[in-house]
PDB file of C-alpha atoms in Angstrom:
ATOM      1  CA  MET A 411      -0.149   0.110  -0.129  1.00  0.00           C
ATOM      2  CA  LYS A 412       1.346   3.495  -1.099  1.00  0.00           C
ATOM      3  CA  ALA A 413       1.586   6.535   1.670  1.00  0.00           C
ATOM      4  CA  PHE A 414       1.063   9.861   0.463  1.00  0.00           C
ATOM      5  CA  VAL A 415       2.513  12.574   3.137  1.00  0.00           C
ATOM      6  CA  LEU A 416       1.118  16.130   3.447  1.00  0.00           C
ATOM      7  CA  ASN A 417       4.062  18.269   4.308  1.00  0.00           C
ATOM      8  CA  LEU A 418       4.364  22.182   3.844  1.00  0.00           C
ATOM      9  CA  GLU A 419       7.615  23.091   1.841  1.00  0.00           C
ATOM     10  CA  ARG A 420       9.061  25.349   4.628  1.00  0.00           C
ATOM     11  CA  HIS A 421       8.815  22.194   7.006  1.00  0.00           C
ATOM     12  CA  THR A 422      12.131  20.777   5.720  1.00  0.00           C
ATOM     13  CA  GLU A 423      12.809  19.064   9.436  1.00  0.00           C
ATOM     14  CA  ARG A 424       9.538  17.281   9.302  1.00  0.00           C
ATOM     15  CA  ARG A 425      10.090  15.913   5.948  1.00  0.00           C
ATOM     16  CA  ASP A 426      13.364  14.632   6.758  1.00  0.00           C
ATOM     17  CA  ALA A 427      12.283  12.752   9.738  1.00  0.00           C
ATOM     18  CA  ILE A 428       9.146  11.393   8.362  1.00  0.00           C
ATOM     19  CA  GLU A 429      11.082   9.996   5.119  1.00  0.00           C
ATOM     20  CA  GLN A 430      13.575   8.270   7.469  1.00  0.00           C
ATOM     21  CA  GLN A 431      10.734   6.517   9.140  1.00  0.00           C
ATOM     22  CA  LEU A 432       9.090   5.303   6.062  1.00  0.00           C
ATOM     23  CA  LYS A 433      12.306   3.901   4.483  1.00  0.00           C
ATOM     24  CA  THR A 434      13.139   2.288   7.553  1.00  0.00           C
ATOM     25  CA  ARG A 435       9.414   0.857   7.689  1.00  0.00           C
ATOM     26  CA  GLU A 436       9.841  -0.332   4.059  1.00  0.00           C
ATOM     27  CA  ILE A 437       6.918   1.776   3.361  1.00  0.00           C
ATOM     28  CA  GLU A 438       6.439   3.052  -0.400  1.00  0.00           C
ATOM     29  CA  PHE A 439       5.792   6.747   0.073  1.00  0.00           C
ATOM     30  CA  GLU A 440       5.296  10.060  -2.192  1.00  0.00           C
ATOM     31  CA  ILE A 441       5.513  13.719  -0.513  1.00  0.00           C
ATOM     32  CA  LEU A 442       2.668  16.059  -1.402  1.00  0.00           C
ATOM     33  CA  SER A 443       3.068  19.683  -1.029  1.00  0.00           C
ATOM     34  CA  ALA A 444       0.351  20.463   1.540  1.00  0.00           C
ATOM     35  CA  VAL A 445      -1.979  23.926   1.145  1.00  0.00           C
ATOM     36  CA  ASP A 446      -0.506  26.484   3.260  1.00  0.00           C
ATOM     37  CA  GLY A 447      -3.639  28.091   4.937  1.00  0.00           C
ATOM     38  CA  GLN A 448      -2.059  31.299   5.942  1.00  0.00           C
ATOM     39  CA  CYS A 449      -1.050  31.928   2.049  1.00  0.00           C
ATOM     40  CA  LEU A 450      -4.744  31.487   0.793  1.00  0.00           C
ATOM     41  CA  SER A 451      -6.154  34.512  -1.177  1.00  0.00           C
ATOM     42  CA  ALA A 452      -9.700  35.982  -0.466  1.00  0.00           C
ATOM     43  CA  ASP A 453     -11.047  34.557  -3.910  1.00  0.00           C
ATOM     44  CA  THR A 454      -9.984  31.038  -2.840  1.00  0.00           C
ATOM     45  CA  LEU A 455     -11.316  31.145   0.511  1.00  0.00           C
ATOM     46  CA  ASP A 456     -14.576  32.299  -1.182  1.00  0.00           C
ATOM     47  CA  SER A 457     -14.752  29.407  -3.573  1.00  0.00           C
ATOM     48  CA  VAL A 458     -14.201  26.770  -1.246  1.00  0.00           C
ATOM     49  CA  TYR A 459     -15.185  28.063   2.530  1.00  0.00           C
ATOM     50  CA  SER A 460     -18.674  29.121   3.733  1.00  0.00           C
ATOM     51  CA  PRO A 461     -18.553  31.143   6.785  1.00  0.00           C
ATOM     52  CA  SER A 462     -22.261  31.196   7.410  1.00  0.00           C
ATOM     53  CA  LYS A 463     -22.537  27.449   7.183  1.00  0.00           C
ATOM     54  CA  THR A 464     -19.319  27.375   9.621  1.00  0.00           C
ATOM     55  CA  GLN A 465     -20.842  29.679  12.132  1.00  0.00           C
ATOM     56  CA  ALA A 466     -24.374  27.555  12.513  1.00  0.00           C
ATOM     57  CA  PHE A 467     -22.345  24.534  12.780  1.00  0.00           C
ATOM     58  CA  LEU A 468     -19.587  25.509  15.144  1.00  0.00           C
ATOM     59  CA  GLY A 469     -20.268  28.951  16.661  1.00  0.00           C
ATOM     60  CA  ARG A 470     -17.209  30.148  15.397  1.00  0.00           C
ATOM     61  CA  GLN A 471     -15.001  30.744  12.018  1.00  0.00           C
ATOM     62  CA  LEU A 472     -12.305  28.344  10.883  1.00  0.00           C
ATOM     63  CA  THR A 473      -8.938  29.323  11.035  1.00  0.00           C
ATOM     64  CA  LYS A 474      -6.988  29.418   7.817  1.00  0.00           C
ATOM     65  CA  GLY A 475      -4.797  26.656   8.994  1.00  0.00           C
ATOM     66  CA  GLU A 476      -7.884  24.319   9.429  1.00  0.00           C
ATOM     67  CA  ILE A 477      -8.872  25.338   6.084  1.00  0.00           C
ATOM     68  CA  GLY A 478      -5.798  24.718   4.616  1.00  0.00           C
ATOM     69  CA  CYS A 479      -5.857  21.205   6.097  1.00  0.00           C
ATOM     70  CA  VAL A 480      -9.039  20.360   4.872  1.00  0.00           C
ATOM     71  CA  MET A 481      -7.757  21.191   1.202  1.00  0.00           C
ATOM     72  CA  SER A 482      -4.741  19.333   1.614  1.00  0.00           C
ATOM     73  CA  HIS A 483      -5.880  16.144   2.761  1.00  0.00           C
ATOM     74  CA  CYS A 484      -8.797  16.526  -0.261  1.00  0.00           C
ATOM     75  CA  MET A 485      -5.665  16.797  -2.672  1.00  0.00           C
ATOM     76  CA  ALA A 486      -4.275  13.671  -1.127  1.00  0.00           C
ATOM     77  CA  LEU A 487      -7.734  11.830  -1.688  1.00  0.00           C
ATOM     78  CA  ARG A 488      -7.802  12.880  -5.055  1.00  0.00           C
ATOM     79  CA  ARG A 489      -4.633  11.113  -5.996  1.00  0.00           C
ATOM     80  CA  VAL A 490      -6.084   8.153  -4.553  1.00  0.00           C
ATOM     81  CA  VAL A 491      -8.760   8.492  -6.779  1.00  0.00           C
ATOM     82  CA  SER A 492      -7.068   9.667  -9.972  1.00  0.00           C
ATOM     83  CA  ASP A 493      -4.304   7.059  -9.333  1.00  0.00           C
ATOM     84  CA  ASN A 494      -7.087   4.706  -9.349  1.00  0.00           C
ATOM     85  CA  LEU A 495      -5.754   3.106  -5.911  1.00  0.00           C
ATOM     86  CA  SER A 496      -7.785   0.525  -3.919  1.00  0.00           C
ATOM     87  CA  ALA A 497      -6.376   2.107  -0.696  1.00  0.00           C
ATOM     88  CA  ALA A 498      -3.848   4.313   0.561  1.00  0.00           C
ATOM     89  CA  LEU A 499      -2.327   5.380   3.402  1.00  0.00           C
ATOM     90  CA  ILE A 500      -2.747   9.389   4.536  1.00  0.00           C
ATOM     91  CA  LEU A 501       0.031  10.875   6.665  1.00  0.00           C
ATOM     92  CA  GLU A 502       0.840  14.113   8.079  1.00  0.00           C
ATOM     93  CA  ASP A 503       4.493  15.064   8.299  1.00  0.00           C
ATOM     94  CA  ASP A 504       4.613  15.081  12.111  1.00  0.00           C
ATOM     95  CA  ALA A 505       3.278  11.413  12.888  1.00  0.00           C
ATOM     96  CA  PHE A 506       5.299   8.925  14.680  1.00  0.00           C
ATOM     97  CA  ILE A 507       5.374   5.370  12.463  1.00  0.00           C
ATOM     98  CA  SER A 508       5.558   2.184  14.895  1.00  0.00           C
ATOM     99  CA  PRO A 509       6.873  -1.013  13.370  1.00  0.00           C
ATOM    100  CA  MET A 510       3.630  -2.601  13.260  1.00  0.00           C
ATOM    101  CA  VAL A 511       2.263  -0.133  10.867  1.00  0.00           C
ATOM    102  CA  LYS A 512       3.693  -2.320   7.774  1.00  0.00           C
ATOM    103  CA  ASN A 513       1.826  -5.561   8.725  1.00  0.00           C
ATOM    104  CA  ILE A 514      -1.367  -3.632   9.475  1.00  0.00           C
ATOM    105  CA  ILE A 515      -1.532  -1.751   6.179  1.00  0.00           C
ATOM    106  CA  ASP A 516      -0.509  -4.734   4.357  1.00  0.00           C
ATOM    107  CA  SER A 517      -3.601  -7.051   6.291  1.00  0.00           C
ATOM    108  CA  LEU A 518      -5.737  -3.992   5.692  1.00  0.00           C
ATOM    109  CA  ASP A 519      -4.942  -3.953   1.793  1.00  0.00           C
ATOM    110  CA  GLY A 520      -6.511  -7.502   1.566  1.00  0.00           C
ATOM    111  CA  SER A 521     -10.036  -6.588   3.148  1.00  0.00           C
ATOM    112  CA  ILE A 522     -10.859  -3.589   0.840  1.00  0.00           C
ATOM    113  CA  LEU A 523     -13.200  -5.574  -1.350  1.00  0.00           C
ATOM    114  CA  SER A 524     -15.042  -6.948   1.564  1.00  0.00           C
ATOM    115  CA  GLY A 525     -16.381  -3.324   2.142  1.00  0.00           C
ATOM    116  CA  ASP A 526     -15.748  -3.397   6.008  1.00  0.00           C
ATOM    117  CA  TYR A 527     -14.611   0.599   5.769  1.00  0.00           C
ATOM    118  CA  ASP A 528     -14.022   3.397   3.862  1.00  0.00           C
ATOM    119  CA  VAL A 529     -11.863   5.234   6.348  1.00  0.00           C
ATOM    120  CA  CYS A 530      -9.424   3.036   8.984  1.00  0.00           C
ATOM    121  CA  LEU A 531      -7.917   5.337  11.705  1.00  0.00           C
ATOM    122  CA  LEU A 532      -4.443   4.082  12.773  1.00  0.00           C
ATOM    123  CA  THR A 533      -4.158   7.087  15.416  1.00  0.00           C
ATOM    124  CA  HIS A 534      -5.355   7.083  18.905  1.00  0.00           C
ATOM    125  CA  VAL A 535      -9.461   7.031  19.108  1.00  0.00           C
ATOM    126  CA  ALA A 536     -11.015   7.731  22.431  1.00  0.00           C
ATOM    127  CA  LYS A 537     -13.957   5.375  22.432  1.00  0.00           C
ATOM    128  CA  TYR A 538     -14.637   2.327  20.157  1.00  0.00           C
ATOM    129  CA  SER A 539     -17.041  -0.450  20.192  1.00  0.00           C
ATOM    130  CA  GLU A 540     -16.355  -4.305  20.211  1.00  0.00           C
ATOM    131  CA  TRP A 541     -19.081  -5.422  18.373  1.00  0.00           C
ATOM    132  CA  SER A 542     -18.027  -6.656  15.229  1.00  0.00           C
ATOM    133  CA  SER A 543     -14.428  -6.365  15.975  1.00  0.00           C
ATOM    134  CA  ARG A 544     -11.723  -8.520  14.568  1.00  0.00           C
ATOM    135  CA  GLN A 545      -8.422  -9.278  14.669  1.00  0.00           C
ATOM    136  CA  ILE A 546      -5.633  -8.464  12.002  1.00  0.00           C
ATOM    137  CA  SER A 547      -4.198 -11.509  10.826  1.00  0.00           C
ATOM    138  CA  GLY A 548      -0.625 -11.707  12.071  1.00  0.00           C
ATOM    139  CA  THR A 549      -0.913  -8.947  14.640  1.00  0.00           C
ATOM    140  CA  GLU A 550      -2.236  -8.346  18.167  1.00  0.00           C
ATOM    141  CA  SER A 551      -4.389  -5.570  16.904  1.00  0.00           C
ATOM    142  CA  PHE A 552      -8.048  -5.296  16.392  1.00  0.00           C
ATOM    143  CA  LEU A 553     -10.392  -3.576  13.437  1.00  0.00           C
ATOM    144  CA  VAL A 554     -13.101  -2.038  15.594  1.00  0.00           C
ATOM    145  CA  PRO A 555     -16.212   0.627  14.773  1.00  0.00           C
ATOM    146  CA  VAL A 556     -15.212   4.052  15.776  1.00  0.00           C
ATOM    147  CA  VAL A 557     -17.556   5.753  18.650  1.00  0.00           C
ATOM    148  CA  ASP A 558     -15.454   9.087  19.093  1.00  0.00           C
ATOM    149  CA  ALA A 559     -12.282   9.889  17.430  1.00  0.00           C
ATOM    150  CA  TYR A 560     -10.135  12.670  16.179  1.00  0.00           C
ATOM    151  CA  LEU A 561      -6.852  13.345  14.493  1.00  0.00           C
ATOM    152  CA  GLY A 562      -5.817  13.104  10.854  1.00  0.00           C
ATOM    153  CA  SER A 563      -2.213  12.299  11.083  1.00  0.00           C
ATOM    154  CA  GLY A 564      -2.554   8.616   9.910  1.00  0.00           C
ATOM    155  CA  TYR A 565      -5.209   6.892   8.335  1.00  0.00           C
ATOM    156  CA  VAL A 566      -6.031   4.190   5.350  1.00  0.00           C
ATOM    157  CA  VAL A 567      -8.660   5.383   3.057  1.00  0.00           C
ATOM    158  CA  THR A 568     -10.471   3.422   0.172  1.00  0.00           C
ATOM    159  CA  ASN A 569     -11.143   4.316  -3.059  1.00  0.00           C
ATOM    160  CA  ARG A 570     -14.952   4.576  -2.249  1.00  0.00           C
ATOM    161  CA  GLY A 571     -13.977   6.427   0.882  1.00  0.00           C
ATOM    162  CA  ALA A 572     -11.611   9.049  -0.951  1.00  0.00           C
ATOM    163  CA  ARG A 573     -14.553   9.885  -3.314  1.00  0.00           C
ATOM    164  CA  ARG A 574     -17.274  10.221  -0.933  1.00  0.00           C
ATOM    165  CA  VAL A 575     -15.005  12.708   1.296  1.00  0.00           C
ATOM    166  CA  ILE A 576     -14.335  14.788  -1.437  1.00  0.00           C
ATOM    167  CA  ASP A 577     -17.758  15.026  -2.602  1.00  0.00           C
ATOM    168  CA  TYR A 578     -18.713  16.023   1.043  1.00  0.00           C
ATOM    169  CA  PHE A 579     -16.211  18.849   0.981  1.00  0.00           C
ATOM    170  CA  SER A 580     -17.378  20.699  -2.020  1.00  0.00           C
ATOM    171  CA  THR A 581     -17.704  23.425   0.584  1.00  0.00           C
ATOM    172  CA  ILE A 582     -15.687  23.259   3.753  1.00  0.00           C
ATOM    173  CA  TYR A 583     -17.336  24.148   7.223  1.00  0.00           C
ATOM    174  CA  HIS A 584     -15.821  22.112   9.794  1.00  0.00           C
ATOM    175  CA  PRO A 585     -12.297  20.841  10.509  1.00  0.00           C
ATOM    176  CA  PHE A 586     -11.134  17.726   8.419  1.00  0.00           C
ATOM    177  CA  ASP A 587     -10.948  15.519  11.464  1.00  0.00           C
ATOM    178  CA  TYR A 588     -14.301  15.659  12.472  1.00  0.00           C
ATOM    179  CA  TRP A 589     -14.710  11.737  12.225  1.00  0.00           C
ATOM    180  CA  ASN A 590     -17.457  11.763  14.642  1.00  0.00           C
ATOM    181  CA  THR A 591     -19.616  14.217  12.026  1.00  0.00           C
ATOM    182  CA  PHE A 592     -18.750  11.518   9.117  1.00  0.00           C
ATOM    183  CA  ARG A 593     -20.076   9.124  10.958  1.00  0.00           C
ATOM    184  CA  ARG A 594     -23.331  10.930  12.221  1.00  0.00           C
ATOM    185  CA  LYS A 595     -24.011  12.125   8.907  1.00  0.00           C
ATOM    186  CA  ARG A 596     -23.415   8.254   7.507  1.00  0.00           C
ATOM    187  CA  VAL A 597     -20.888   9.950   4.617  1.00  0.00           C
ATOM    188  CA  ILE A 598     -18.626   7.331   5.362  1.00  0.00           C
ATOM    189  CA  GLU A 599     -17.934   3.774   7.536  1.00  0.00           C
ATOM    190  CA  VAL A 600     -15.019   4.689   9.886  1.00  0.00           C
ATOM    191  CA  LYS A 601     -12.975   1.763  11.757  1.00  0.00           C
ATOM    192  CA  ALA A 602      -9.884   1.748  13.405  1.00  0.00           C
ATOM    193  CA  ILE A 603      -7.100  -0.101  14.948  1.00  0.00           C
ATOM    194  CA  VAL A 604      -7.015  -0.881  18.384  1.00  0.00           C
ATOM    195  CA  PRO A 605      -4.441  -0.407  20.191  1.00  0.00           C
ATOM    196  CA  TYR A 606      -2.965   2.519  17.928  1.00  0.00           C
ATOM    197  CA  VAL A 607      -0.078   2.323  15.998  1.00  0.00           C
ATOM    198  CA  ILE A 608       0.415   5.926  14.884  1.00  0.00           C
ATOM    199  CA  GLY A 609       1.311   8.356  17.447  1.00  0.00           C
ATOM    200  CA  GLN A 610       2.649  12.229  17.188  1.00  0.00           C
ATOM    201  CA  SER A 611       6.552  12.754  17.037  1.00  0.00           C
ATOM    202  CA  GLU A 612       8.103  15.606  18.988  1.00  0.00           C
ATOM    203  CA  LEU A 613       7.507  17.348  15.856  1.00  0.00           C
ATOM    204  CA  SER A 614       4.010  17.604  16.205  1.00  0.00           C
ATOM    205  CA  THR A 615       2.084  20.652  15.100  1.00  0.00           C
ATOM    206  CA  ILE A 616      -1.047  19.503  16.659  1.00  0.00           C
ATOM    207  CA  SER A 617      -0.644  22.125  19.816  1.00  0.00           C
ATOM    208  CA  GLU A 618       0.164  24.798  17.369  1.00  0.00           C
ATOM    209  CA  LEU A 619      -3.039  24.133  15.722  1.00  0.00           C
ATOM    210  CA  ASP A 620      -5.038  23.619  19.024  1.00  0.00           C
ATOM    211  CA  GLU A 621      -3.535  26.985  20.167  1.00  0.00           C
ATOM    212  CA  GLU A 622      -4.924  28.660  16.840  1.00  0.00           C
ATOM    213  CA  ARG A 623      -8.479  27.120  17.359  1.00  0.00           C
ATOM    214  CA  ARG A 624      -8.707  28.046  21.348  1.00  0.00           C
ATOM    215  CA  ARG A 625      -7.785  32.023  19.806  1.00  0.00           C
ATOM    216  CA  ILE A 626     -11.072  31.512  17.584  1.00  0.00           C
ATOM    217  CA  SER A 627     -13.119  29.537  20.068  1.00  0.00           C
ATOM    218  CA  ALA A 628     -12.561  32.259  22.703  1.00  0.00           C
ATOM    219  CA  GLY A 629     -14.982  34.263  20.514  1.00  0.00           C
ATOM    220  CA  VAL A 630     -17.694  31.332  20.221  1.00  0.00           C
ATOM    221  CA  SER A 631     -20.988  32.760  19.980  1.00  0.00           C
ATOM    222  CA  PHE A 632     -24.184  30.437  19.403  1.00  0.00           C
ATOM    223  CA  GLY A 633     -26.795  32.778  20.932  1.00  0.00           C
ATOM    224  CA  LEU A 634     -28.199  32.425  24.253  1.00  0.00           C
ATOM    225  CA  ILE A 635     -31.049  29.618  22.947  1.00  0.00           C
ATOM    226  CA  GLU A 636     -28.990  27.679  20.956  1.00  0.00           C
ATOM    227  CA  SER A 637     -26.082  27.490  23.529  1.00  0.00           C
ATOM    228  CA  LEU A 638     -28.711  26.063  26.126  1.00  0.00           C
ATOM    229  CA  LYS A 639     -30.108  23.383  23.627  1.00  0.00           C
ATOM    230  CA  ARG A 640     -26.423  22.620  23.290  1.00  0.00           C
ATOM    231  CA  VAL A 641     -25.392  22.007  26.889  1.00  0.00           C
ATOM    232  CA  VAL A 642     -29.067  20.314  27.532  1.00  0.00           C
ATOM    233  CA  ARG A 643     -28.165  17.872  24.681  1.00  0.00           C
ATOM    234  CA  ARG A 644     -24.867  17.033  26.037  1.00  0.00           C
ATOM    235  CA  VAL A 645     -25.933  16.583  29.411  1.00  0.00           C
ATOM    236  CA  ILE A 646     -28.614  14.153  28.566  1.00  0.00           C
ATOM    237  CA  TYR A 647     -26.492  12.284  26.202  1.00  0.00           C
ATOM    238  CA  GLU A 648     -23.491  11.881  28.673  1.00  0.00           C
ATOM    239  CA  LYS A 649     -25.642  11.220  31.783  1.00  0.00           C
ATOM    240  CA  PHE A 650     -28.326   8.933  30.557  1.00  0.00           C
ATOM    241  CA  ILE A 651     -28.215   7.909  27.044  1.00  0.00           C
ATOM    242  CA  TYR A 652     -24.627   7.086  26.799  1.00  0.00           C
ATOM    243  CA  GLN A 653     -24.939   5.111  30.162  1.00  0.00           C
ATOM    244  CA  ILE A 654     -27.645   2.884  28.507  1.00  0.00           C
ATOM    245  CA  VAL A 655     -26.017   2.202  24.967  1.00  0.00           C
ATOM    246  CA  LYS A 656     -22.658   1.542  26.701  1.00  0.00           C
ATOM    247  CA  PRO A 657     -23.123  -1.745  27.783  1.00  0.00           C
ATOM    248  CA  ILE A 658     -25.258  -2.633  24.982  1.00  0.00           C
ATOM    249  CA  LEU A 659     -22.901  -1.234  22.482  1.00  0.00           C
ATOM    250  CA  ARG A 660     -19.785  -2.684  24.265  1.00  0.00           C
ATOM    251  CA  ILE A 661     -18.229   0.571  24.012  1.00  0.00           C
ATOM    252  CA  ARG A 662     -14.597   0.828  25.764  1.00  0.00           C
ATOM    253  CA  ARG A 663     -12.412   3.808  25.996  1.00  0.00           C
ATOM    254  CA  GLN A 664      -8.691   3.669  24.847  1.00  0.00           C
ATOM    255  CA  PRO A 665      -6.033   4.620  26.870  1.00  0.00           C
ATOM    256  CA  LYS A 666      -3.715   7.607  25.652  1.00  0.00           C
ATOM    257  CA  GLY A 667      -0.216   7.279  25.614  1.00  0.00           C
ATOM    258  CA  GLY A 668       0.825   3.459  25.301  1.00  0.00           C
ATOM    259  CA  LEU A 669       2.374   3.999  22.005  1.00  0.00           C
ATOM    260  CA  GLU A 670       4.700   6.787  22.968  1.00  0.00           C
ATOM    261  CA  LYS A 671       5.648   5.066  26.234  1.00  0.00           C
ATOM    262  CA  LYS A 672       6.704   1.874  24.362  1.00  0.00           C
ATOM    263  CA  PHE A 673       8.800   3.932  21.666  1.00  0.00           C
ATOM    264  CA  ASP A 674      10.864   6.856  22.140  1.00  0.00           C
ATOM    265  CA  VAL A 675       8.939   9.334  19.393  1.00  0.00           C
ATOM    266  CA  SER A 676      11.509  12.085  19.735  1.00  0.00           C
ATOM    267  CA  GLN A 677      11.381  13.933  16.260  1.00  0.00           C
ATOM    268  CA  GLY A 678       9.954  10.174  14.908  1.00  0.00           C
ATOM    269  CA  ARG A 679      13.547   9.215  14.433  1.00  0.00           C
ATOM    270  CA  LYS A 680      15.356   7.808  17.472  1.00  0.00           C
ATOM    271  CA  LEU A 681      13.395   4.678  17.759  1.00  0.00           C
ATOM    272  CA  LYS A 682      13.939   2.130  20.661  1.00  0.00           C
ATOM    273  CA  ALA A 683      14.833  -1.526  20.031  1.00  0.00           C
ATOM    274  CA  GLU A 684      11.907  -3.002  18.308  1.00  0.00           C
TER     275      GLU A 684
END
């Protein structure tokens, strides 16, 4: 399975680090020049982004970095379609690739035609269901349905999934890694690998993006009535609905940090003995 790596041209250190990891893991890859959101023109933003739809959905506007992130991932997905690939591994340049990834993606490549998933997350997922989970041959990992997950730094996407996500983002109005939204809207079938096999290196930009989001989120405003509705819905779900469906759906939480503790993720380069 081929990997497409999203990298801003100015981030040479991240590119060098991810290239070294992929060569060590013997994974075929291609570096794609990511879209720099800070350089997007007003005309480009007008053609791809809906401020009104975003405000209604998020209660805030997307940052230029978030918009560029969506455009970058969609660019990679278009390559999956145009190259007529059955599936591909999509990576951000700050990912830490564990030794298990090669076996996982080779096994996933053989299950594409069964229609098990459109996207399979290799990064950490907060919650998943044990229903219909199955062990990946030759590994200690399981393919499971996703209940709650974010992060877009490492995932396998099928050709069908790529086409569906591209169509969905004909207008951008939320961040790319809103897998829960994809699932609720039934855009794609999202599964995950548990335990997760792709983490974040010390070169990760997630903290930068989160800080940018926090600055924007400080001005979030849905209006009093809508804000109250959202609070009530969240309380009802967390205190009642989730507690009822949790045992029925066999929902489990996945601890975070296990992969990072097992391996040295400093810059994704100095790995401990495997």
